PDB file of C-alpha atoms in Angstrom:
ATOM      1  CA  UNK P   2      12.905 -28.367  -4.871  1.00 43.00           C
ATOM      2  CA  UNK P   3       9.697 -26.869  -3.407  1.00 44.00           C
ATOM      3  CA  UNK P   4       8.070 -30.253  -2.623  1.00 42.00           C
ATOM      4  CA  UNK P   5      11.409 -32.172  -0.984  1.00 46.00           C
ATOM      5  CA  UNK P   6      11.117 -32.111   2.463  1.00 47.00           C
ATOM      6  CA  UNK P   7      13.022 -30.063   4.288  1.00 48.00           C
ATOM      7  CA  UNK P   8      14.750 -32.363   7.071  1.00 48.00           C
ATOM      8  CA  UNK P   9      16.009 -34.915   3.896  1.00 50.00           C
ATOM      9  CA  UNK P  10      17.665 -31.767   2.753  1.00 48.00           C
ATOM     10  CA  UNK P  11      19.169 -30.670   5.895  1.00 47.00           C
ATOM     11  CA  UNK P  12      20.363 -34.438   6.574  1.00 48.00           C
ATOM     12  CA  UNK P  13      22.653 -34.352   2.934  1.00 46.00           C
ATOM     13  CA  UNK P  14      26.087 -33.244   4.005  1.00 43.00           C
ATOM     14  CA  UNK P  15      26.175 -30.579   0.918  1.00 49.00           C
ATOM     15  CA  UNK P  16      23.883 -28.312   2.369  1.00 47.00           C
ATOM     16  CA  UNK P  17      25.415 -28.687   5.596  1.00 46.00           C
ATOM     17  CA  UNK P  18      28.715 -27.689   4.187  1.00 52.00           C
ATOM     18  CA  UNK P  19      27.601 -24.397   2.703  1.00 55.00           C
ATOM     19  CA  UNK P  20      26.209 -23.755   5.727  1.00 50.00           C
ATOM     20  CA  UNK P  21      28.893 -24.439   7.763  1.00 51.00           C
ATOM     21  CA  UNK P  22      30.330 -22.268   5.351  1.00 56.00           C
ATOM     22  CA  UNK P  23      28.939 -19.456   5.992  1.00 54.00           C
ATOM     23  CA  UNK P  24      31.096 -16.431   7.377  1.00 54.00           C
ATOM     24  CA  UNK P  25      31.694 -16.629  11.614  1.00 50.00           C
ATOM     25  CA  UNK P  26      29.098 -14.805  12.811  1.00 47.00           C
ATOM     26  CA  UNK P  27      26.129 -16.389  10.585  1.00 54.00           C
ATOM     27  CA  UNK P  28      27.255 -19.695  12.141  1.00 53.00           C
ATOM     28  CA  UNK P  29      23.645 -19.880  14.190  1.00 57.00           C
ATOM     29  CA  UNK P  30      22.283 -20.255  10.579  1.00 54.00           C
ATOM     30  CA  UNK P  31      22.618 -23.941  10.780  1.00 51.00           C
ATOM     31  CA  UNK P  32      20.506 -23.999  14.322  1.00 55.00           C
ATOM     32  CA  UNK P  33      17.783 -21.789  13.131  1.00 55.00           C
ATOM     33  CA  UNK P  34      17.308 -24.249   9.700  1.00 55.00           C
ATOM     34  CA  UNK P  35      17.152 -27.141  11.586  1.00 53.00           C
ATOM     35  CA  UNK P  36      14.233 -25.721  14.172  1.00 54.00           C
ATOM     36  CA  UNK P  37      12.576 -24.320  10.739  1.00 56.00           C
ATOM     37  CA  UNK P  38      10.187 -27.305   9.921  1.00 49.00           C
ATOM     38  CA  UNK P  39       8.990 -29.022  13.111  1.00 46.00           C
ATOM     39  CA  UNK P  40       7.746 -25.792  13.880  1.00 41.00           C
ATOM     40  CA  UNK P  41       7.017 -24.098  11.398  1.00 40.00           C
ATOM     41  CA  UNK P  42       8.995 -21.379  12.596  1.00 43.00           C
ATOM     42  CA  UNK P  43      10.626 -18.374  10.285  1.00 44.00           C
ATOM     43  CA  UNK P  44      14.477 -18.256  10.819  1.00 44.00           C
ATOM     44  CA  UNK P  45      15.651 -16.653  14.014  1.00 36.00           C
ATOM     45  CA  UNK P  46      18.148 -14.706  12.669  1.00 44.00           C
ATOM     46  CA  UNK P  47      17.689 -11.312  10.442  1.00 44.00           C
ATOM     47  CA  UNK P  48      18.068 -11.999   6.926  1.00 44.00           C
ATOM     48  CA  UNK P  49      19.254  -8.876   6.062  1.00 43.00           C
ATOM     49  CA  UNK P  50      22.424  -9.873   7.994  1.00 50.00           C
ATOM     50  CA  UNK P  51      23.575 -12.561   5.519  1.00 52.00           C
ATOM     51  CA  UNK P  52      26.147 -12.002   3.160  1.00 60.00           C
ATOM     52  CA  UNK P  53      25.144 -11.686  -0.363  1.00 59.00           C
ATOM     53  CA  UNK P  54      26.832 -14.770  -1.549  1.00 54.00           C
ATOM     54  CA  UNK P  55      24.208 -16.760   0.890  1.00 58.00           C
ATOM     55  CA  UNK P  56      20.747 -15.080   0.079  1.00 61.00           C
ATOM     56  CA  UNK P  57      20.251 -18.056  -2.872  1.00 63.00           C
ATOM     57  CA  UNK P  58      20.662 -20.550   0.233  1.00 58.00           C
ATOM     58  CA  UNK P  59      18.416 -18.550   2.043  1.00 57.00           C
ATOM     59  CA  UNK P  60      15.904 -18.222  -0.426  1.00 64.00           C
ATOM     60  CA  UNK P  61      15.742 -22.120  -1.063  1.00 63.00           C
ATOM     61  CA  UNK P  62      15.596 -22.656   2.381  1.00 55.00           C
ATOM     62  CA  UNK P  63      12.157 -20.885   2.053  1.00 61.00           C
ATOM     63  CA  UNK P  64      11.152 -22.921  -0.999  1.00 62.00           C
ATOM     64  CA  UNK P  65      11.391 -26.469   0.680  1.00 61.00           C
ATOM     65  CA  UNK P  66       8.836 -25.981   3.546  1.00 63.00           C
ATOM     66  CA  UNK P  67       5.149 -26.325   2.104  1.00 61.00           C
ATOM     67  CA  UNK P  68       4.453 -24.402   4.803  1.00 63.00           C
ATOM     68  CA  UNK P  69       5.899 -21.059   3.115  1.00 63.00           C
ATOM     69  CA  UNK P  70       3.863 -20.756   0.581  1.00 61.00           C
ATOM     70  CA  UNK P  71       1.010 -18.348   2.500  1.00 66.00           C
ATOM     71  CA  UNK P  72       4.116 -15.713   2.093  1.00 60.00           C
ATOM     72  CA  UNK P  73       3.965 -16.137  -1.620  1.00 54.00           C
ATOM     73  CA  UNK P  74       0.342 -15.884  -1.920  1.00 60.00           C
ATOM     74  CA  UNK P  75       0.629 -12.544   0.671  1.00 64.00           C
ATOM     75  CA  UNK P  76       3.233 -11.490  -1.455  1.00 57.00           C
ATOM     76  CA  UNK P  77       1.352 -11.713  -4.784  1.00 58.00           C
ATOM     77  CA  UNK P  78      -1.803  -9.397  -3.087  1.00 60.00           C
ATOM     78  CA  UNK P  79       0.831  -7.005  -2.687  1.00 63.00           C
ATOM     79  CA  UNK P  80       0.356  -6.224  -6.627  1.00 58.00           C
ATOM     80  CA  UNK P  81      -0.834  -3.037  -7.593  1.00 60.00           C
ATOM     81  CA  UNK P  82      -3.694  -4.733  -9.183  1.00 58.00           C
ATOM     82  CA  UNK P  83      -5.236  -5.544  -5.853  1.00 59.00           C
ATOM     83  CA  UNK P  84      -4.762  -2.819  -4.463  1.00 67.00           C
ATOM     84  CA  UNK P  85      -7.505  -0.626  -3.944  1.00 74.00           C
ATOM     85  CA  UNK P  86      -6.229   2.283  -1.338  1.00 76.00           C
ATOM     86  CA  UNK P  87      -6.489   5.060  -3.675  1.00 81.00           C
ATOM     87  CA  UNK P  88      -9.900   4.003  -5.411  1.00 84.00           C
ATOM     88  CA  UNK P  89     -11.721   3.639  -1.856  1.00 86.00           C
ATOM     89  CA  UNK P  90      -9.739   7.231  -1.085  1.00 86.00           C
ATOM     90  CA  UNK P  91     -11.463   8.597  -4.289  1.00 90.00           C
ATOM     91  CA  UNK P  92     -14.948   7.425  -3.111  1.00 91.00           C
ATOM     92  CA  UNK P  93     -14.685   8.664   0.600  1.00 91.00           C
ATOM     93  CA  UNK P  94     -13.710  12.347  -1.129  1.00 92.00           C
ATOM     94  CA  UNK P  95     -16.736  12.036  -3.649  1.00 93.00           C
ATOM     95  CA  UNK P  96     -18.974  11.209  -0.243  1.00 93.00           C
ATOM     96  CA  UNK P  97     -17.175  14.537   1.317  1.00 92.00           C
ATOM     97  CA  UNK P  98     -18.093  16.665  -1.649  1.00 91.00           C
ATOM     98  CA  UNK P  99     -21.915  15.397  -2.586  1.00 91.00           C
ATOM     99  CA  UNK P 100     -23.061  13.339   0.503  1.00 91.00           C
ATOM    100  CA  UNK P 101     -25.888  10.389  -0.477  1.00 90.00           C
ATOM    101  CA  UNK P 102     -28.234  12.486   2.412  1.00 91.00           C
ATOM    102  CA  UNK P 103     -28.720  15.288   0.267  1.00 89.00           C
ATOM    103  CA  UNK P 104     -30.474  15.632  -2.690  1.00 89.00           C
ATOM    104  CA  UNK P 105     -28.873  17.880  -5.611  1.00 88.00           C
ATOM    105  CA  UNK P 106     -29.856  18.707  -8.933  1.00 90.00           C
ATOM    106  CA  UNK P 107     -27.931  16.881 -12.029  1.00 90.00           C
ATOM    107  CA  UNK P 108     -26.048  19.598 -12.710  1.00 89.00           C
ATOM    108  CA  UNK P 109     -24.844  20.216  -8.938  1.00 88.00           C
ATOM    109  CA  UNK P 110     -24.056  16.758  -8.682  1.00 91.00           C
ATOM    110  CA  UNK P 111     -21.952  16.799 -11.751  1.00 90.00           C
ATOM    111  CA  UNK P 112     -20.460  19.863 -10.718  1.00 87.00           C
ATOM    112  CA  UNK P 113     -19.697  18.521  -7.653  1.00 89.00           C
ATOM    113  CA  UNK P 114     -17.527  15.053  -8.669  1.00 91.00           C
ATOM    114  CA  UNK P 115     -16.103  17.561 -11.047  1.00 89.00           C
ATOM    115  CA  UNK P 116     -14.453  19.391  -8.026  1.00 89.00           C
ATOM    116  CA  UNK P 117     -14.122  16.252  -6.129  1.00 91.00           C
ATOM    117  CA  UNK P 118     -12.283  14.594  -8.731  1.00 90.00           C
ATOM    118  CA  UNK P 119      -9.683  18.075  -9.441  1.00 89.00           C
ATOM    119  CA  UNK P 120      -9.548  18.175  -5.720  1.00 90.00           C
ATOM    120  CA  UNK P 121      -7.904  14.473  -5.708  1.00 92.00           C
ATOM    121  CA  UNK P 122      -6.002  14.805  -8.825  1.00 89.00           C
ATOM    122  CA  UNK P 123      -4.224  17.980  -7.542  1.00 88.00           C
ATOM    123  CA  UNK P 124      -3.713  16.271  -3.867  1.00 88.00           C
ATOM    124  CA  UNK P 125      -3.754  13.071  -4.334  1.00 85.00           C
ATOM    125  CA  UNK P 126       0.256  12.447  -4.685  1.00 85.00           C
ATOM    126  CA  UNK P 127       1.312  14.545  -1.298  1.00 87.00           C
ATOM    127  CA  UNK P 128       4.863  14.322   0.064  1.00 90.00           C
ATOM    128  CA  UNK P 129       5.020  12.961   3.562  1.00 90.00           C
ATOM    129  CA  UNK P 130       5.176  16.148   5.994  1.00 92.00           C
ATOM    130  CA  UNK P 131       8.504  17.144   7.850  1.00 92.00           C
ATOM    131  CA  UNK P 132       9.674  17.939  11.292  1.00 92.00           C
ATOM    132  CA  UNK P 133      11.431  21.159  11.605  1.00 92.00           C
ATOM    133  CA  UNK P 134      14.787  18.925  11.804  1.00 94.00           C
ATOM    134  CA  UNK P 135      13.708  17.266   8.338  1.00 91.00           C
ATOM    135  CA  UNK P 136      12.810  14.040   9.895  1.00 92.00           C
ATOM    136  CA  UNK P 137       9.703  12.637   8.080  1.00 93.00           C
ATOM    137  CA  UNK P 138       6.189  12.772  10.485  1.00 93.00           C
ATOM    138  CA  UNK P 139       4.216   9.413  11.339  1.00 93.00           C
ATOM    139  CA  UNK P 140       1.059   8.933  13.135  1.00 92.00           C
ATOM    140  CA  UNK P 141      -0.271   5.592  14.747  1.00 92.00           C
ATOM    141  CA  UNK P 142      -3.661   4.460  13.821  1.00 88.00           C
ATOM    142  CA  UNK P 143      -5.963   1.621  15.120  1.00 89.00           C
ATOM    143  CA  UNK P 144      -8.414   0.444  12.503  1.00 81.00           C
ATOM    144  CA  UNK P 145     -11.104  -1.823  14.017  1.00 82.00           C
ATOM    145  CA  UNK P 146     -10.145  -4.815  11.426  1.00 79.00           C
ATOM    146  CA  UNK P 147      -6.765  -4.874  12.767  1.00 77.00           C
ATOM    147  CA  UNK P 148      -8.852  -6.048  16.564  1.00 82.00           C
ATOM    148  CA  UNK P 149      -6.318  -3.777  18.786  1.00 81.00           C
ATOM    149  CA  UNK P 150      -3.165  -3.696  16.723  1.00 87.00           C
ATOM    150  CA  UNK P 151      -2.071  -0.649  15.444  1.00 88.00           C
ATOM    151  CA  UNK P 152      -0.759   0.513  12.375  1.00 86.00           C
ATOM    152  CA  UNK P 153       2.111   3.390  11.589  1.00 88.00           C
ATOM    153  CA  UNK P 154       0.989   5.376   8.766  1.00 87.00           C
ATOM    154  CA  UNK P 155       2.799   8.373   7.411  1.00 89.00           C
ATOM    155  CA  UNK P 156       1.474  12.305   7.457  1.00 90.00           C
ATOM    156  CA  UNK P 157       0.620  13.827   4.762  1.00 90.00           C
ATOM    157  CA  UNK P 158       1.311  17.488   3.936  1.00 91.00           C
ATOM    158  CA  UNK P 159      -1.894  19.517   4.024  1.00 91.00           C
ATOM    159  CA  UNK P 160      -4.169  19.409   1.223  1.00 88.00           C
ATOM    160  CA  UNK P 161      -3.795  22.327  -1.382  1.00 86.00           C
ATOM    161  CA  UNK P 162      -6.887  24.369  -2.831  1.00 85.00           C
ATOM    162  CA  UNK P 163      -4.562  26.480  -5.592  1.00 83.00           C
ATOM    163  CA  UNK P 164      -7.115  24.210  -8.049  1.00 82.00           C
ATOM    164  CA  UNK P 165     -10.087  26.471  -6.943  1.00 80.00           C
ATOM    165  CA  UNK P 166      -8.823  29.911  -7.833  1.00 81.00           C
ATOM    166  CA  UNK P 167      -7.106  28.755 -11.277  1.00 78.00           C
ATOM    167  CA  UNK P 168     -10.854  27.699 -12.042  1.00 78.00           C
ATOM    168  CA  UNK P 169     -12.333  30.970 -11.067  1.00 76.00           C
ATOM    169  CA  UNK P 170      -9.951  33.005 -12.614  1.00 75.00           C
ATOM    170  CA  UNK P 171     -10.588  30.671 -15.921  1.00 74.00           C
ATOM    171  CA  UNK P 172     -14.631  30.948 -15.577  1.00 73.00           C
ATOM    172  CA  UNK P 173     -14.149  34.776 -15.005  1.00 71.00           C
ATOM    173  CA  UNK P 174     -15.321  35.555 -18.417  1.00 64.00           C
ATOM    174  CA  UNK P 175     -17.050  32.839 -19.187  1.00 66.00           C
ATOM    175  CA  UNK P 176     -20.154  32.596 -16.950  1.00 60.00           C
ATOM    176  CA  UNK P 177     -22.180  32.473 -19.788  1.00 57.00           C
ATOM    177  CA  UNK P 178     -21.372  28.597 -20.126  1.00 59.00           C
ATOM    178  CA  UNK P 179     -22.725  28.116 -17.142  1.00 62.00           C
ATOM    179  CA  UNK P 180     -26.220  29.669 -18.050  1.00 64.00           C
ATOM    180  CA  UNK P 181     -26.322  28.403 -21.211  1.00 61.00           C
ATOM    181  CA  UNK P 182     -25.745  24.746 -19.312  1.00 62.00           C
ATOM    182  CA  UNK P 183     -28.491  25.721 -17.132  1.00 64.00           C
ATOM    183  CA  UNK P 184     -30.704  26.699 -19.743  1.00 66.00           C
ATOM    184  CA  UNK P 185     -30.062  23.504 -21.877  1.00 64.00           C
ATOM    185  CA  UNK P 186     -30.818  21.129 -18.669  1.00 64.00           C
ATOM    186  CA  UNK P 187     -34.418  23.196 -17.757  1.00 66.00           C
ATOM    187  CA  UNK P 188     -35.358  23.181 -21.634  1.00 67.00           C
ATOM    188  CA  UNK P 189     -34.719  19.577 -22.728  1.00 55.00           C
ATOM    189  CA  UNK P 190     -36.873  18.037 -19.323  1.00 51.00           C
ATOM    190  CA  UNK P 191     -39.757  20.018 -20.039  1.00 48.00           C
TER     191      UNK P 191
END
């Protein structure tokens, strides 16, 4: 059905029955599909108001105009494949914990992602932080690609360090690992 046009659908009196049809207060249905295609324009109305027994009309409705198939191509880069949020958060924290301006040593640089990567493993799944009521806090953000717009993102609940003293109480006893680590980097670059 996706490459019929859309006004030699409208025109068959079928279609036009189930969407006269429809229950009384959906009746601007027919309106809104018939300004669909000239324009280009989404339906008017909110689809969430349709009864259920019309969301198949509503979704072939959306299949007939050519012009509706950017949404499916926006809607298959919302995959978690593309997605990238989390990797590009796991960079910016490695940039936080051993910064490209400073020079370290092998093993302070590996000790370093070590931390940054148990810092975002422990924090990286946060619950959205709460109001006092219960009610769930937001923030609004405007990132330069976005040119102006803004963009509602959710508040996190402060990050947790519980990681840090669970490793010291660990390495308590075992600081000899550490100088025998030491030792083992000086002796094999000489």
């Amino acid at each position: 059905m996706g490459a019929v046009k859309l006004e030699s659908i409208i025109t068959k009196s079928s279609l036009l029955k189930d969407v006269r049809q429809l229950c009384p207060q959906h009746q601007t249905l027919l309106k809104d599909v018939r300004q669909l295609c000239p324009q280009h324009q989404t339906l008017l109305k909110d689809v969430r108001q349709l009864c259920p027994q019309h969301q198949t009309l509503l979704k072939d409705v959306r299949q007939l105009c050519p012009q509706h198939q950017t949404l499916l191509k926006d809607v298959r880069q919302l995959s978690p494949q593309h997605q990238t949020f989390s990797l590009e958060a796991f960079h910016s924290l490695i940039l936080h914990f051993a910064p490209k301006h400073t020079g370290f040593s092998y093993l302070g640089m590996y000790s370093r992602l070590l931390l940054a990567a148990l810092h975002y493993n422990f924090n990286a799944n946060r619950e959205t932080a709460r109001k006092s009521d219960g009610a769930e806090k937001y923030c609004v953000r405007y990132p330069r690609f976005r040119k102006g717009a803004y963009v509602v993102r959710p508040i996190k609940q402060k990050a947790s360090y519980g990681y840090a003293t669970s490793l010291i109480e660990a390495q308590e006893g075992r600081g000899f690992l550490i100088q025998y680590a030491y030792q083992e980097l000086h002796t094999s670059s000489v």
